[in-house]
Short mmCIF file of C-alpha atoms and ligand atoms in Angstrom, two decimals:
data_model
loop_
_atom_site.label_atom_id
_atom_site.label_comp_id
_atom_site.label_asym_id
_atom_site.label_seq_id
_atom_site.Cartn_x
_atom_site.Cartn_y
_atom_site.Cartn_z
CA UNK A 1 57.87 87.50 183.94
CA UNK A 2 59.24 84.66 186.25
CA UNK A 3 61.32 82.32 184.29
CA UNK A 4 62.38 78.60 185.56
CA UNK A 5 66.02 78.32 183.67
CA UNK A 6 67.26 74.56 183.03
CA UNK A 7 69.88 72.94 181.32
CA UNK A 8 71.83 69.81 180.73
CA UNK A 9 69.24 67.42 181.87
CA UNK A 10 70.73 64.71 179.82
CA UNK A 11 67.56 62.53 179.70
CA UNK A 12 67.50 61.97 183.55
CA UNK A 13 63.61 62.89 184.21
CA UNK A 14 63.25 61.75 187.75
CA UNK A 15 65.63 64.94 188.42
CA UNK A 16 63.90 66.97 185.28
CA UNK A 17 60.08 66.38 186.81
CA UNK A 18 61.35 67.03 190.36
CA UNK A 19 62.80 70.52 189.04
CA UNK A 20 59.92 71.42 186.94
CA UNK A 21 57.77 70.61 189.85
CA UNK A 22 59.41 72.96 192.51
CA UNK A 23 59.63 75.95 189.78
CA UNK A 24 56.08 75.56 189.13
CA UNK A 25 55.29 76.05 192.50
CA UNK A 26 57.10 79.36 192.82
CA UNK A 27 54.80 80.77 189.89
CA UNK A 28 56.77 80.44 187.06
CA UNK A 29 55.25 81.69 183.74
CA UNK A 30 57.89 81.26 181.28
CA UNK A 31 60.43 78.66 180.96
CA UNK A 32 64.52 78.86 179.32
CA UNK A 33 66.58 75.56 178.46
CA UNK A 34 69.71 75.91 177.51
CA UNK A 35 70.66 72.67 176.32
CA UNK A 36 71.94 69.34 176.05
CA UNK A 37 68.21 67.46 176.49
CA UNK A 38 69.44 63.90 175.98
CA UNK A 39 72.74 61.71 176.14
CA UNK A 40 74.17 59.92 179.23
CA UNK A 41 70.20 59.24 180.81
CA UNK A 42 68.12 56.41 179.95
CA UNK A 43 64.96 58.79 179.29
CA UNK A 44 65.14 60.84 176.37
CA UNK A 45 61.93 60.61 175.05
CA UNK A 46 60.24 61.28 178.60
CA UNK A 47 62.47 64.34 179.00
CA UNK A 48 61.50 65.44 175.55
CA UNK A 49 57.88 64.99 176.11
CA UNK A 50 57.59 67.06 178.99
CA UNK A 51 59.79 69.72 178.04
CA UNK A 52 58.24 69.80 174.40
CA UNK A 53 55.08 70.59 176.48
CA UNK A 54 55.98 73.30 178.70
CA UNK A 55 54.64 77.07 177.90
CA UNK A 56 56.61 79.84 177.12
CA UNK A 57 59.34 77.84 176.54
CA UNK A 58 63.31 79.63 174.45
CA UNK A 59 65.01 76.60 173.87
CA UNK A 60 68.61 75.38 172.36
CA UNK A 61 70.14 72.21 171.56
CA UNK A 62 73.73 71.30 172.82
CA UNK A 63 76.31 69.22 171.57
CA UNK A 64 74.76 66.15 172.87
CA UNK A 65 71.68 66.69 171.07
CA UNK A 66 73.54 67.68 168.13
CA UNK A 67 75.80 64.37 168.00
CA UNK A 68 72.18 62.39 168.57
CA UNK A 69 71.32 63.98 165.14
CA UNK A 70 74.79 63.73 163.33
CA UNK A 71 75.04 67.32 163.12
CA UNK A 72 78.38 66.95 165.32
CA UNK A 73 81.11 65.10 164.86
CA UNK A 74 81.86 61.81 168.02
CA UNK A 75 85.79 62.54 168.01
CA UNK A 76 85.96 64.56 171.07
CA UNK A 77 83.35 62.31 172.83
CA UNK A 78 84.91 60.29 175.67
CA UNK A 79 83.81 56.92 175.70
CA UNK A 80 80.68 56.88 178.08
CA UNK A 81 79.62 59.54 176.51
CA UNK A 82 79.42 58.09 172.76
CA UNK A 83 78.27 55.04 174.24
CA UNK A 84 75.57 57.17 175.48
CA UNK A 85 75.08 58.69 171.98
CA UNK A 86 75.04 56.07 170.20
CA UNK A 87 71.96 53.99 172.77
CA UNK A 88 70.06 57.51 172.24
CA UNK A 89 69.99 57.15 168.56
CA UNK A 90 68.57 54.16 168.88
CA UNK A 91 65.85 54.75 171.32
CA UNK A 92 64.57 58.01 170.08
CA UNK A 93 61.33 58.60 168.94
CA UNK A 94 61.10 60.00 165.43
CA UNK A 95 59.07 63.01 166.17
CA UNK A 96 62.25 63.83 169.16
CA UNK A 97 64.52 63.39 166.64
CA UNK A 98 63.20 66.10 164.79
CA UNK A 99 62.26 68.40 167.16
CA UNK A 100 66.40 68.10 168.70
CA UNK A 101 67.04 68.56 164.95
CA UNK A 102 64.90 71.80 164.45
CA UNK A 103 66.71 73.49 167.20
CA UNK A 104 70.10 75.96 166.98
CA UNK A 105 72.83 76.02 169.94
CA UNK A 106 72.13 79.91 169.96
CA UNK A 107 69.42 82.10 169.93
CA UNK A 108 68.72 85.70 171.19
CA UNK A 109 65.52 86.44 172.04
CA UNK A 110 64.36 90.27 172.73
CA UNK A 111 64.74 89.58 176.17
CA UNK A 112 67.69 87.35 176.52
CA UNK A 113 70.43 85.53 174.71
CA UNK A 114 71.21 81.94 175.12
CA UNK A 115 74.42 79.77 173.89
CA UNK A 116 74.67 75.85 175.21
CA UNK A 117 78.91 76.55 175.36
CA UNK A 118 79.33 80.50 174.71
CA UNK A 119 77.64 82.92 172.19
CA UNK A 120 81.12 82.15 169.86
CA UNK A 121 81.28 78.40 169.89
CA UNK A 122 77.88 77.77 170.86
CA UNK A 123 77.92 73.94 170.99
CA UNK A 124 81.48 73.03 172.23
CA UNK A 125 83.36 75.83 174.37
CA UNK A 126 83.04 76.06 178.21
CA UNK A 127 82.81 79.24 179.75
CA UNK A 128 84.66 79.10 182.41
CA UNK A 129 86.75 81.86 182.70
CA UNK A 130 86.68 85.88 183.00
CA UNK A 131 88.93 85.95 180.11
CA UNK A 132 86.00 83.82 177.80
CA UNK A 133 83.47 86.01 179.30
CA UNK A 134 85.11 89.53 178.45
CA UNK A 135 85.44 88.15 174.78
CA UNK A 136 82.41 87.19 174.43
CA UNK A 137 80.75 90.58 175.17
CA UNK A 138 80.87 92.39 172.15
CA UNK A 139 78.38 89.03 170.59
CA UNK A 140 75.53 89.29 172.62
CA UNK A 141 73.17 92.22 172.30
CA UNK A 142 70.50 91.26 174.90
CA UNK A 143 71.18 90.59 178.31
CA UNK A 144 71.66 88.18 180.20
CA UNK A 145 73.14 85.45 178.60
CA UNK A 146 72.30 82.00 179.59
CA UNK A 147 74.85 79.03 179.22
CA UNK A 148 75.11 75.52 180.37
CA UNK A 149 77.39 73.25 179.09
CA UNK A 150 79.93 73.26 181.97
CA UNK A 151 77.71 71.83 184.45
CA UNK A 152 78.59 74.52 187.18
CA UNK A 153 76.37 77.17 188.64
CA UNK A 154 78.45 80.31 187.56
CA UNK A 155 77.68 83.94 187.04
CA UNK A 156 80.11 86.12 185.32
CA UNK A 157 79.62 90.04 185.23
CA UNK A 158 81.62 92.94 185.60
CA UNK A 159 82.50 94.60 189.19
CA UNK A 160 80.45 97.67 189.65
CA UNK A 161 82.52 100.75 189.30
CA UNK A 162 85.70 99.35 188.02
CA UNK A 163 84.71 97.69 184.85
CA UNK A 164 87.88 96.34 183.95
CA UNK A 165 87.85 93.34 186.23
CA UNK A 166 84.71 90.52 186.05
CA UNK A 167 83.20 88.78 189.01
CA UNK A 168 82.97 85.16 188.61
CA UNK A 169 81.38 82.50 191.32
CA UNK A 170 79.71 79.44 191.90
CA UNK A 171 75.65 80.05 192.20
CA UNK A 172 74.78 78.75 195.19
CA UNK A 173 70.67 78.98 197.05
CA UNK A 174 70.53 82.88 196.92
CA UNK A 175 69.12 85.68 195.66
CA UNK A 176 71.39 87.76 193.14
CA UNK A 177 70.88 91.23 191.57
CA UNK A 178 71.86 91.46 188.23
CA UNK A 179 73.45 94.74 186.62
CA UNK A 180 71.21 97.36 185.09
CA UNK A 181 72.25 100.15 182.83
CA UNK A 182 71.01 103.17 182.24
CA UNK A 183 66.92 103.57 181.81
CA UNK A 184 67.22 99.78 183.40
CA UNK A 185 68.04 97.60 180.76
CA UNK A 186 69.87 94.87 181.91
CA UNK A 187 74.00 95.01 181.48
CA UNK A 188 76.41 92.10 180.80
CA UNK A 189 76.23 89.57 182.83
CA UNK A 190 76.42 85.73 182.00
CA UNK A 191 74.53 82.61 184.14
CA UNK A 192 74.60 78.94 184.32
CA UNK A 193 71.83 77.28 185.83
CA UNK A 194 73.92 74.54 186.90
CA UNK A 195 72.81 71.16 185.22
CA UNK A 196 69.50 69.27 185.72
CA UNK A 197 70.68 65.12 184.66
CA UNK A 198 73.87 65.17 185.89
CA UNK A 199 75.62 68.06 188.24
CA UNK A 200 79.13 68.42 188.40
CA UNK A 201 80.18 70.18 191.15
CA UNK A 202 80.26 67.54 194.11
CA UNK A 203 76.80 68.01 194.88
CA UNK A 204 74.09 65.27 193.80
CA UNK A 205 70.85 67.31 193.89
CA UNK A 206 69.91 68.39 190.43
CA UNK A 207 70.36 72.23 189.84
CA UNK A 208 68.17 74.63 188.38
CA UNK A 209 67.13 78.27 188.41
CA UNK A 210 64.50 81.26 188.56
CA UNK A 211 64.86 84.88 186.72
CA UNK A 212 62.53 87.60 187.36
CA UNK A 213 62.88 90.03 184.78
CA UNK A 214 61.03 92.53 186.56
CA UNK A 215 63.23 92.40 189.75
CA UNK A 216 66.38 91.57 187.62
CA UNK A 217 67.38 88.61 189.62
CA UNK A 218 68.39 85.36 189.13
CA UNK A 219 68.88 82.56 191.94
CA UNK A 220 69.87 78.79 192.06
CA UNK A 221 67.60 75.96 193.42
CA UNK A 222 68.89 72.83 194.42
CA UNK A 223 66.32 70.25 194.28
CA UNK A 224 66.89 66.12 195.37
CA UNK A 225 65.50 63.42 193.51
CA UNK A 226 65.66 59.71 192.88
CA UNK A 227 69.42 58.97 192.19
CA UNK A 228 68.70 55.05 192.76
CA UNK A 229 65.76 55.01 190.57
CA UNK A 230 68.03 56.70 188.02
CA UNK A 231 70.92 54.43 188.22
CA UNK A 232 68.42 51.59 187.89
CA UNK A 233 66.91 52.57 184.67
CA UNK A 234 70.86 53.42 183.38
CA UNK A 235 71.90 49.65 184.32
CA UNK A 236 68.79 48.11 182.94
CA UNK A 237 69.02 50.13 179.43
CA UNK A 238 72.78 48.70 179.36
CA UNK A 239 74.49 52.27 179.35
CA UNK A 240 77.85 52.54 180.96
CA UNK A 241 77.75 51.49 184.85
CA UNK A 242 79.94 55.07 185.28
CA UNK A 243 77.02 57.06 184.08
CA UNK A 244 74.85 55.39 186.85
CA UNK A 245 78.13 56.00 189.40
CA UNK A 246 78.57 59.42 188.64
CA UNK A 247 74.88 60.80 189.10
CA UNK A 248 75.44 59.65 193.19
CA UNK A 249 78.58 62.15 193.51
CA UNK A 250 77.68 64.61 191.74
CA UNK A 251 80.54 64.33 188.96
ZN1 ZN B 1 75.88 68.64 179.05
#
């Protein structure tokens, strides 16, 4: 099966429908979203409609989603991104509501695992590092693991033949093979799609990705969209004019 992987698209759906639009093309049947479907974009119920609708679909809710359906506390929230919150509440439909409330921040599948943050803290820890990654190895029991969360196109995994140390790196548009154990199941190995709504690592076009099971690899599609349209929409809902700013740096 070919998957399209998405996450964090943080109700922006001029970047969600150009993604889903170039991984339908490459003959995806099945479809992973790790996350984080509203806050900061002034679409939520777009974003939800379309993704409610797409087939084959393992899906999670992030912190976002869960502070959109008091499930999480604000506290830790910076201040665009309450703001952000708080608009959402207001403008989502009640059948989105409780869809985002039906969902769990981590589910394994008997293909896959996915965790928004990382299979220990599912809605608020980062993985960012090879130290998070060894740690969380002994939770997950069906490889790979798919994250978001962080925003960043990463893949963590351990080297082959010296197990002890874990290969981490940005994702960038190429083909990786992903470890297989013995009678080909596939071995630890952690990925982050990079984020739909709003990248983070310099570069503006939204991020997605494709896994084919079958071949056991994964690879990173960048895909441009309408950043001006976007920052439109963000002004005239009356969000933060830094969540509009943002979206053109990729930050
Ligand atoms: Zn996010």
């Amino acid at each position: 099966m070919i998957y399209g992987v998405i996450s964090d698209v943080h109700s922006n759906y001029e970047a969600l429908s150009a993604v889903l639009d170039y991984l339908e093309d490459l003959g995806v049947g099945g479809w992973i979203c790790c996350g984080d479907l509203v806050g900061y974009g002034p679409d939520p119920d777009a974003c939800l409609d379309r993704i409610r609708a797409l087939p084959n679909l393992s899906i999670i809710c992030g912190n976002h989603d869960l502070a959109v359906v008091e499930r999480l506390e604000l506290d830790w929230f910076n201040q665009y991104a309450r703001a952000a919150v708080m608009w959402t509440r207001e403008h989502l439909s009640p059948s989105n509501r409780a869809y985002l409330e039906g969902l769990t921040a981590r589910i394994e599948t008997p293909n896959f695992t996915l965790a928004h943050g990382t299979p220990r803290n599912p809605p608020e820890e980062y993985l960012l590092s090879p130290l998070q990654f060894r740690d969380n190895v002994a939770l997950v029991n069906k490889w790979p693991l798919f994250v978001g969360h962080s925003h960043m196109p990463l893949l963590f995994r351990f080297v082959e033949g010296s197990p002890d140390q874990v290969d981490t790196h940005f994702l960038e548009d190429k083909e990786e093979s992903l470890p297989r154990l013995h009678g080909g199941v596939m071995g630890p190995v952690a990925l982050n799609p990079g984020s739909v709504g709003q990248p983070r690592d310099q570069d503006n076009r939204a991020s997605c990705g494709l896994y084919d099971s079958e071949k056991g690899t994964f690879r990173v599609f960048r895909v441009p969209y309408d950043i001006s349209g976007v920052q439109a929409k963000i002004r005239a809902a009356g969000l933060p004019e830094y969540l509009a700013l943002r979206l053109a740096y990729g930050q």
